[in-house]
Coordinates of C-alpha atoms in Angstrom, one line a residue:
X291 CA 70.3 44.9 142.9
X292 CA 71.1 41.5 144.4
X293 CA 72.5 40.7 140.9
X294 CA 75.0 43.6 141.2
X295 CA 76.1 43.3 144.8
X296 CA 78.3 40.7 146.5
X297 CA 75.8 40.2 149.3
X298 CA 73.4 38.8 146.7
X299 CA 70.5 40.5 148.5
X300 CA 68.5 43.7 148.3
X301 CA 65.7 45.4 146.4
X302 CA 65.4 46.9 142.9
X303 CA 66.6 50.3 141.6
X304 CA 64.5 52.4 139.3
X305 CA 67.1 52.4 136.6
X306 CA 70.6 51.1 135.9
X307 CA 72.8 53.0 133.5
X308 CA 76.2 51.8 132.3
X309 CA 78.2 54.5 130.5
X310 CA 81.0 53.1 128.4
X311 CA 83.1 56.3 127.9
X312 CA 84.0 59.5 129.9
X313 CA 81.8 61.4 127.5
X314 CA 78.8 59.2 128.2
X315 CA 79.4 59.5 131.9
X316 CA 79.6 63.3 131.6
X317 CA 76.2 63.4 129.8
X318 CA 74.6 61.1 132.3
X319 CA 75.7 63.1 135.3
X320 CA 74.6 66.4 133.6
X321 CA 71.2 65.0 132.7
X322 CA 70.6 63.6 136.2
X323 CA 71.6 66.9 137.8
X324 CA 69.3 68.9 135.4
X325 CA 66.4 66.6 136.2
X326 CA 67.2 66.6 139.9
X327 CA 67.2 62.8 139.9
X328 CA 69.2 61.1 142.7
X329 CA 71.9 58.7 141.6
X330 CA 74.5 56.3 143.1
X331 CA 77.8 55.4 141.6
X332 CA 78.3 51.6 141.8
X333 CA 81.5 49.7 141.1
X334 CA 81.6 46.0 141.5
X335 CA 79.1 46.1 144.4
X336 CA 81.4 44.4 146.9
X337 CA 80.9 46.9 149.7
X338 CA 77.3 48.0 149.2
X339 CA 73.9 46.7 150.5
X340 CA 70.7 47.9 149.0
X341 CA 67.7 47.8 151.4
X342 CA 64.8 45.6 150.4
X343 CA 62.6 48.6 149.4
X344 CA 65.1 49.3 146.7
X345 CA 66.8 52.5 145.5
X346 CA 64.6 55.3 144.2
X347 CA 66.9 56.8 141.6
X348 CA 69.5 55.7 139.1
X349 CA 72.4 53.4 139.7
X350 CA 75.3 54.5 137.5
X351 CA 77.7 51.7 136.9
X352 CA 80.8 52.4 134.7
X353 CA 80.8 49.9 131.9
X354 CA 83.6 47.8 130.3
X355 CA 85.1 51.0 128.7
X356 CA 86.4 51.8 132.2
X357 CA 88.2 48.5 132.6
X358 CA 91.6 49.3 131.1
X359 CA 95.1 49.0 132.5
X360 CA 98.2 50.5 131.0
X361 CA 101.8 50.6 132.3
X362 CA 103.8 53.8 132.4
X363 CA 107.2 52.9 133.9
X364 CA 106.6 52.0 137.6
X365 CA 103.0 53.3 137.3
X366 CA 99.8 51.5 136.5
X367 CA 97.0 53.7 135.0
X368 CA 93.6 52.0 135.5
X369 CA 90.1 52.8 134.5
X370 CA 87.8 53.0 137.6
X371 CA 85.9 49.9 136.6
X372 CA 88.8 47.4 136.4
X373 CA 88.7 44.7 139.1
X374 CA 91.4 44.6 141.8
X375 CA 92.2 41.0 140.8
X376 CA 93.0 42.2 137.3
X377 CA 95.2 45.0 138.6
X378 CA 97.0 42.4 140.8
X379 CA 97.7 40.2 137.8
X380 CA 98.9 43.1 135.7
X381 CA 101.3 44.3 138.5
X382 CA 102.7 40.8 138.9
X383 CA 103.2 40.4 135.1
X384 CA 105.0 43.7 135.0
X385 CA 107.2 43.0 138.0
X386 CA 105.8 45.9 139.9
X387 CA 105.6 45.4 143.7
X388 CA 103.5 47.2 146.3
X389 CA 100.0 46.0 145.3
X390 CA 100.3 42.6 147.0
X391 CA 98.3 43.6 150.1
X392 CA 95.4 44.6 147.9
X393 CA 95.5 41.6 145.6
X394 CA 92.6 39.8 147.3
X395 CA 90.4 42.8 147.9
X396 CA 87.2 42.3 145.9
X397 CA 85.6 45.0 143.9
X398 CA 86.8 47.7 141.5
X399 CA 89.8 50.0 141.7
X400 CA 87.5 53.0 141.8
X401 CA 85.6 51.7 144.7
X402 CA 88.9 50.8 146.5
X403 CA 90.2 54.3 146.2
X404 CA 86.8 55.8 147.2
X405 CA 86.9 53.8 150.5
X406 CA 90.7 53.8 150.9
X407 CA 90.4 50.0 151.0
X408 CA 93.1 48.1 152.9
X409 CA 94.3 44.7 154.1
X410 CA 97.2 43.1 155.8
X411 CA 98.7 46.4 156.9
X412 CA 98.4 48.2 153.7
X413 CA 96.0 50.8 152.3
X414 CA 95.3 52.3 148.9
X415 CA 96.8 55.6 150.1
X416 CA 100.2 53.9 150.3
X417 CA 100.3 53.3 146.5
X418 CA 98.0 55.9 145.1
X419 CA 99.5 58.8 143.2
X420 CA 96.5 60.5 141.8
X421 CA 93.0 60.2 140.4
X422 CA 91.1 61.7 137.5
X423 CA 87.7 62.8 138.6
X424 CA 84.5 64.3 137.2
X425 CA 82.4 66.5 139.4
X426 CA 79.1 65.1 140.7
X427 CA 77.2 67.4 138.3
X428 CA 79.3 66.4 135.3
X429 CA 80.5 69.9 134.6
X430 CA 84.3 69.6 135.3
X431 CA 87.1 67.2 135.1
X432 CA 90.3 67.4 137.0
X433 CA 93.3 65.4 138.3
X434 CA 93.6 65.2 142.1
X435 CA 96.7 64.0 144.0
X436 CA 96.5 61.4 146.7
X437 CA 97.4 64.1 149.3
X438 CA 94.4 66.2 148.3
X439 CA 92.1 63.3 148.9
X440 CA 92.8 63.4 152.7
X441 CA 92.7 59.6 152.8
X442 CA 92.0 58.1 156.2
X443 CA 90.6 54.9 157.6
X444 CA 87.9 53.8 155.1
X445 CA 87.4 57.4 154.1
X446 CA 88.4 60.0 151.5
X447 CA 87.4 63.5 150.6
X448 CA 85.4 62.0 147.8
X449 CA 82.7 61.2 150.4
X450 CA 82.0 64.9 150.9
X451 CA 82.8 66.2 147.4
X452 CA 80.8 63.7 145.5
X453 CA 83.4 63.7 142.7
X454 CA 83.4 60.5 140.7
X455 CA 86.6 58.6 140.1
X456 CA 87.2 57.9 136.4
X457 CA 90.9 56.9 136.3
X458 CA 93.4 55.9 139.0
X459 CA 97.2 56.1 138.8
X460 CA 99.2 53.8 141.1
X461 CA 102.8 54.3 141.9
X462 CA 104.6 51.0 142.5
X463 CA 108.1 49.7 142.7
X464 CA 110.2 47.4 140.5
X465 CA 110.3 43.9 141.9
X466 CA 110.7 40.2 141.0
X467 CA 107.6 38.8 139.4
X468 CA 108.1 35.4 141.0
X469 CA 108.4 36.9 144.5
X470 CA 105.4 39.2 143.9
X471 CA 103.3 36.2 142.8
X472 CA 104.5 34.2 145.8
X473 CA 103.5 36.9 148.2
X474 CA 100.1 37.3 146.6
X475 CA 99.6 33.5 146.8
X476 CA 100.5 33.5 150.5
X477 CA 98.0 36.3 151.2
X478 CA 95.4 34.5 149.2
X479 CA 95.9 31.3 151.2
X480 CA 95.8 33.3 154.4
X481 CA 92.5 35.0 153.3
X482 CA 90.9 31.7 152.2
X483 CA 91.9 29.9 155.5
X484 CA 90.5 32.6 157.8
X485 CA 87.6 34.2 155.9
X486 CA 84.3 32.8 154.7
X487 CA 85.1 33.3 151.1
X488 CA 82.6 30.6 150.0
X489 CA 79.6 32.6 151.1
X490 CA 78.2 35.9 149.7
X491 CA 79.3 38.8 151.9
X492 CA 80.7 42.3 151.7
X493 CA 83.9 41.5 153.4
X494 CA 84.5 42.9 156.8
X495 CA 81.1 44.3 157.8
X496 CA 82.2 46.7 160.6
X497 CA 84.9 49.3 160.7
X498 CA 87.7 48.7 163.2
X499 CA 87.1 50.8 166.3
X500 CA 90.1 52.6 167.6
X501 CA 92.0 50.3 170.0
X502 CA 89.9 47.2 169.1
X503 CA 89.3 44.6 166.5
X504 CA 85.7 44.5 165.4
X505 CA 85.7 40.7 164.8
X506 CA 87.0 40.0 168.3
X507 CA 84.4 42.3 169.9
X508 CA 81.6 40.6 168.0
X509 CA 82.8 37.1 169.0
X510 CA 83.5 38.1 172.7
X511 CA 79.9 39.6 172.8
X512 CA 78.6 36.1 172.0
X513 CA 77.5 36.8 168.5
X514 CA 79.6 34.3 166.6
X515 CA 77.1 32.2 164.5
X516 CA 74.2 34.4 165.4
X517 CA 71.6 34.1 162.7
X518 CA 68.6 36.2 161.5
X519 CA 66.8 34.5 158.5
X520 CA 69.5 33.7 156.0
X521 CA 72.0 36.2 157.4
X522 CA 74.7 34.9 159.8
X523 CA 77.7 36.2 161.7
X524 CA 80.3 33.9 160.2
X525 CA 81.5 31.0 162.4
X526 CA 84.8 31.3 160.6
X527 CA 85.4 35.0 161.1
X528 CA 83.1 37.0 163.3
X529 CA 83.9 40.2 161.5
X530 CA 82.0 38.9 158.5
X531 CA 78.2 38.8 158.0
X532 CA 77.4 36.2 155.4
X533 CA 74.4 35.2 153.3
X534 CA 73.9 31.5 154.0
X535 CA 71.1 31.4 151.4
X536 CA 68.1 33.5 150.8
X537 CA 69.0 36.3 153.1
X538 CA 67.2 39.6 152.6
X539 CA 68.7 42.9 153.2
X540 CA 66.4 43.2 156.2
X541 CA 67.8 40.0 157.7
X542 CA 71.3 41.5 157.3
X543 CA 70.4 44.8 158.8
X544 CA 68.5 43.3 161.7
X545 CA 71.5 41.2 162.5
X546 CA 73.7 44.3 162.3
X547 CA 71.4 46.0 164.9
X548 CA 71.5 43.1 167.3
X549 CA 75.3 42.7 167.1
X550 CA 75.8 46.5 167.5
X551 CA 73.6 46.5 170.6
X552 CA 75.3 43.5 172.2
X553 CA 78.8 44.9 171.6
X554 CA 77.7 48.3 173.0
X555 CA 76.2 46.6 176.0
X556 CA 79.2 44.4 176.9
X557 CA 82.1 46.7 175.9
X558 CA 80.6 50.2 175.6
X559 CA 82.0 50.3 172.0
X560 CA 79.8 51.5 169.1
X561 CA 80.4 49.6 165.9
X562 CA 80.0 51.4 162.7
X563 CA 79.3 49.5 159.4
X564 CA 82.0 49.6 156.8
X565 CA 79.5 48.5 154.3
X566 CA 77.6 51.4 152.5
X567 CA 73.9 50.9 153.0
X568 CA 71.6 52.7 150.5
X569 CA 68.0 52.6 149.5
X570 CA 64.8 52.4 151.6
X571 CA 63.0 49.8 153.6
X572 CA 59.9 48.0 152.3
X573 CA 57.2 50.4 153.4
X574 CA 54.4 47.8 153.6
X575 CA 54.9 45.4 156.5
X576 CA 52.4 42.7 157.4
X577 CA 53.0 43.0 161.1
X578 CA 54.3 45.7 163.5
X579 CA 55.6 45.5 167.1
X580 CA 53.9 48.0 169.3
X581 CA 55.5 47.9 172.8
X582 CA 58.5 46.8 174.7
X583 CA 57.9 46.0 178.4
X584 CA 61.4 44.9 179.4
X585 CA 64.1 47.6 179.3
X586 CA 66.8 48.5 181.8
X587 CA 68.5 51.8 182.7
X588 CA 71.3 53.1 184.9
X589 CA 69.1 52.6 187.9
X590 CA 70.2 48.9 187.8
X591 CA 72.9 47.9 185.3
X592 CA 71.6 49.3 182.1
X593 CA 73.8 51.8 180.1
X594 CA 71.2 54.5 179.3
X595 CA 68.9 56.8 181.2
X596 CA 65.1 56.6 181.2
X597 CA 64.9 59.2 178.5
X598 CA 67.5 57.4 176.4
X599 CA 65.3 54.3 176.4
X600 CA 62.2 56.3 175.7
X601 CA 63.7 58.1 172.8
X602 CA 65.0 54.9 171.4
X603 CA 61.6 53.4 171.6
X604 CA 60.0 56.4 169.9
X605 CA 62.6 56.0 167.1
X606 CA 61.5 52.4 166.6
X607 CA 57.9 53.5 166.4
X608 CA 56.8 51.9 169.7
X609 CA 53.5 53.2 171.2
X610 CA 54.3 51.9 174.7
X611 CA 57.5 51.3 176.6
X612 CA 58.2 50.2 180.2
X613 CA 61.2 50.8 182.3
X614 CA 61.8 47.6 184.3
X615 CA 65.0 47.6 186.2
X616 CA 66.2 44.7 188.3
X617 CA 64.6 44.0 191.7
X618 CA 66.4 45.3 194.8
X619 CA 67.3 41.9 196.1
X620 CA 70.0 41.3 193.5
X621 CA 73.4 41.6 195.2
X622 CA 75.2 43.1 192.2
X623 CA 72.7 45.2 190.1
X624 CA 69.4 45.5 191.9
X625 CA 67.7 48.9 192.0
X626 CA 68.1 50.7 195.3
X627 CA 64.7 50.9 197.1
X628 CA 65.4 54.6 197.8
X629 CA 65.4 55.1 194.0
X630 CA 61.8 54.0 193.5
X631 CA 60.5 57.5 193.9
X632 CA 63.2 59.0 191.7
X633 CA 62.5 56.5 189.0
X634 CA 58.8 57.2 189.2
X635 CA 59.5 60.9 188.8
X636 CA 61.6 60.2 185.7
X637 CA 58.9 58.2 184.1
X638 CA 56.2 60.8 184.7
X639 CA 58.5 63.5 183.2
X640 CA 58.7 61.4 180.1
X641 CA 54.9 61.1 179.9
X642 CA 54.7 64.9 179.9
X643 CA 57.6 65.4 177.5
X644 CA 56.5 62.7 175.0
X645 CA 52.7 62.6 175.3
X646 CA 52.2 60.4 172.2
X647 CA 54.1 57.5 173.8
X648 CA 52.9 55.7 176.9
X649 CA 55.8 55.3 179.4
X650 CA 55.2 53.0 182.3
X651 CA 57.1 51.9 185.4
X652 CA 57.7 48.3 186.1
X653 CA 60.4 46.3 187.9
X654 CA 61.9 42.9 187.0
X655 CA 61.5 41.2 190.4
X656 CA 63.7 38.3 191.2
X657 CA 62.1 35.0 192.2
X658 CA 63.1 33.4 195.5
X659 CA 61.9 30.4 197.6
X660 CA 60.8 32.2 200.7
X661 CA 58.2 34.9 201.6
X662 CA 55.9 35.8 198.7
X663 CA 58.3 34.3 196.2
X664 CA 59.7 37.7 195.0
X665 CA 62.2 40.2 196.2
X666 CA 59.5 42.9 195.9
X667 CA 57.4 43.2 199.1
X668 CA 53.6 43.1 198.7
X669 CA 53.4 46.7 200.1
X670 CA 55.8 47.9 197.4
X671 CA 53.6 46.7 194.5
X672 CA 51.8 50.0 194.5
X673 CA 55.0 51.8 193.5
X674 CA 54.8 50.3 190.0
X675 CA 52.3 50.2 187.2
X676 CA 52.8 46.4 187.0
X677 CA 55.4 43.8 188.0
X678 CA 57.4 41.4 185.8
X679 CA 59.7 38.9 187.2
X680 CA 61.9 35.9 186.6
X681 CA 64.9 33.9 187.9
X682 CA 68.4 35.4 188.1
X683 CA 71.7 34.4 189.7
X684 CA 73.0 36.7 192.4
X685 CA 70.4 36.3 195.2
X686 CA 70.2 34.3 198.4
X687 CA 67.4 31.8 198.6
X688 CA 67.1 30.7 195.0
X689 CA 69.7 28.0 194.5
X690 CA 72.0 30.4 192.7
X691 CA 75.2 28.4 193.1
X692 CA 73.6 25.1 192.0
X693 CA 71.9 26.7 189.0
X694 CA 75.1 28.5 188.0
X695 CA 77.0 25.2 188.2
X696 CA 74.2 23.5 186.1
X697 CA 74.4 26.2 183.5
X698 CA 78.2 25.6 183.3
X699 CA 77.8 21.9 182.6
X700 CA 77.8 20.4 186.1
X701 CA 74.5 18.6 186.0
X702 CA 74.6 16.7 189.4
X703 CA 71.1 16.4 190.9
X704 CA 69.4 17.9 187.8
X705 CA 66.0 16.4 188.5
X706 CA 65.8 17.6 192.0
X707 CA 67.0 21.1 191.0
X708 CA 64.4 21.2 188.2
X709 CA 61.6 20.4 190.7
X710 CA 62.9 23.0 193.1
X711 CA 63.2 25.7 190.4
X712 CA 59.8 25.0 189.1
X713 CA 58.2 25.1 192.5
X714 CA 59.9 28.5 193.0
X715 CA 58.4 29.9 189.8
X716 CA 55.0 28.5 190.5
X717 CA 54.9 30.0 194.0
X718 CA 55.9 33.4 192.6
X719 CA 53.1 33.1 190.0
X720 CA 50.4 32.0 192.3
X721 CA 51.1 34.4 195.2
X722 CA 51.7 37.6 193.1
X723 CA 50.0 39.4 190.3
X724 CA 52.9 39.1 187.8
X725 CA 52.2 40.6 184.4
X726 CA 55.1 38.8 182.7
X727 CA 57.3 35.9 183.5
X728 CA 60.7 36.9 182.1
X729 CA 62.9 34.5 180.1
X730 CA 61.4 31.3 181.5
X731 CA 63.8 28.4 181.1
X732 CA 67.0 30.5 181.4
X733 CA 69.9 29.9 183.8
X734 CA 68.7 26.5 185.1
X735 CA 66.5 23.5 184.5
X736 CA 62.7 24.2 184.6
X737 CA 59.5 22.3 183.7
X738 CA 58.3 24.5 181.0
X739 CA 55.0 22.6 180.6
X740 CA 54.1 23.0 184.2
X741 CA 55.1 26.7 184.3
X742 CA 53.0 27.3 181.1
X743 CA 49.9 25.7 182.8
X744 CA 50.3 28.0 185.8
X745 CA 50.9 31.0 183.5
X746 CA 47.6 30.2 181.7
X747 CA 45.8 30.0 185.0
X748 CA 47.2 33.3 186.3
X749 CA 47.0 35.1 183.0
X750 CA 50.7 35.8 183.1
X751 CA 52.5 36.4 179.8
X752 CA 55.4 34.1 179.0
X753 CA 58.3 36.1 177.6
X754 CA 60.2 35.3 174.5
X755 CA 63.4 37.1 175.4
X756 CA 65.6 38.5 172.6
X757 CA 68.7 38.8 174.7
X758 CA 68.9 35.5 176.5
X759 CA 67.5 33.1 173.9
X760 CA 64.6 31.8 176.1
X761 CA 62.1 30.7 175.5
X762 CA 63.9 28.6 172.9
X763 CA 62.1 27.3 169.9
X764 CA 61.4 23.9 171.5
X765 CA 60.3 25.6 174.8
X766 CA 57.9 27.8 172.8
X767 CA 56.4 24.7 171.1
X768 CA 56.0 23.0 174.5
X769 CA 54.4 26.1 176.2
X770 CA 52.1 26.6 173.2
X771 CA 50.5 23.2 173.7
X772 CA 48.9 24.6 176.8
X773 CA 45.6 26.3 175.9
X774 CA 45.3 29.9 176.9
X775 CA 48.9 30.7 177.3
X776 CA 49.9 34.1 175.7
X777 CA 53.3 35.3 174.9
X778 CA 55.3 38.6 174.9
X779 CA 58.4 39.3 172.9
X780 CA 60.8 41.6 174.8
X781 CA 64.2 43.2 174.0
X782 CA 65.5 43.0 177.5
X783 CA 67.5 46.0 176.4
X784 CA 70.4 46.9 178.6
X785 CA 71.5 49.6 176.2
X786 CA 69.3 52.1 174.4
X787 CA 70.3 50.8 171.0
X788 CA 68.7 47.4 171.9
X789 CA 65.3 48.9 172.8
X790 CA 62.7 47.6 170.3
X791 CA 64.9 44.9 168.8
X792 CA 62.5 42.0 168.6
X793 CA 63.8 40.0 165.6
X794 CA 65.6 37.1 167.4
X795 CA 62.4 36.4 169.4
X796 CA 60.1 36.7 166.5
X797 CA 62.3 34.5 164.5
X798 CA 62.1 31.7 167.1
X799 CA 58.4 32.2 167.4
X800 CA 57.8 31.8 163.7
X801 CA 60.2 28.8 163.6
X802 CA 58.2 27.2 166.4
X803 CA 55.0 27.7 164.4
X804 CA 53.4 29.9 167.1
X805 CA 50.2 31.6 166.1
X806 CA 51.0 35.3 165.9
X807 CA 47.7 36.1 167.5
X808 CA 49.0 34.7 170.8
X809 CA 51.8 37.3 170.9
X810 CA 50.3 40.3 172.6
X811 CA 52.7 43.0 171.4
X812 CA 52.4 42.3 167.7
X813 CA 49.6 43.3 165.4
X814 CA 48.7 43.2 161.8
X815 CA 49.5 46.5 160.2
X816 CA 46.4 48.4 159.2

């Protein structure tokens, strides 16, 4: 289906049928209904992504017989398969105004009506008079007015009815051909200057949340340029996901999940894809991720409850999940020591409620220079099943201000700060039984080689964090040179939707050439 969709990605369909007439379409739909075969109506494929496992059914794609346009006064009557660009040319030649906003929308007129496509302040509902449809079972044909379609934002009643658009009637206004062409050219120039039109995509990937702009949310969440495989959040317009070359549908969907989770985490807004996603995943995977040891809840500054995270982990197929809220020393979002017991009770309830999933209690302790090197006291270790820990801003006694300035480009005294940071981490590792060192290398300068050697000695896992970007690819390579060092990929989820999202970390690990056997929470699928 990559040959029939604008993303140029996706698996195969069982069968592609291209009826050329209404009679053929009617026969096809009746046969598919009588045989109980699933089908999907595809236009130009500009707003569809087929998963890599393909579509188990029939793709019905109206053929060239549905690509007609005829003028009837101020109306254009169009077959469902005609491209929007062709309709725009016909409108301009006929001196009919009103279609200018839609002149650059890719795809077919049938698909544009189905989705109530829009751009630059206009929508199809503004110019649609009626549609001629055939029922999903092919047993009746009728003409439906625009009002009857209940057209809303990227939605029409056709989504529920399953009726198939065969013919579209547009009601336009008389205008000057020159002015119409001029306006279309202006909008084309605007589109080309602001959108990544040179890359395969499906246009705006996310619907516009009420009160927001999806592209701005994505950019402000730090996702501009974010890449998974060949899929990328466009650096030109963050509302677009593009195929930079060789992207799989899985790359695109993994990137979607990461972006959705980060926007939810930062703004509390859930993005919904505008792109229609069909088909199934590839069932046979070489590897599978089995546990996530780094997730946060409302006990610190996560957005979900313990159960929210557990349910999200179960949905991702995880066998093991840990709740690891921030240590109590953090000034802004550390867990209250009085909540240790409450958190333990919540975890034990989950083990009873979801017996097939192991739920464990941890804490992401903060490293400091004094005492035992952590903000968790030795006598508190027994409160938890294991301890993970790493460096964060927001505590006394860990050079927070100097590291914050360094991370913002003020690199005065970098070498001395690097030595001090490294000594702090080494002290925490040697004096405590840390299971995992979280996001080493993040928020300040560190000697990754030295830290890796101590992690090897203390059998502490080095985390490849999917939220912070550390270990980086280069840091993974440096750490991997130390014999005996083992790694853990963690989501560092602060919202339930991010639990079990490992793709950014796995991508860096593979890019670094890390032997998969050194990652403890990945295994070859049986």
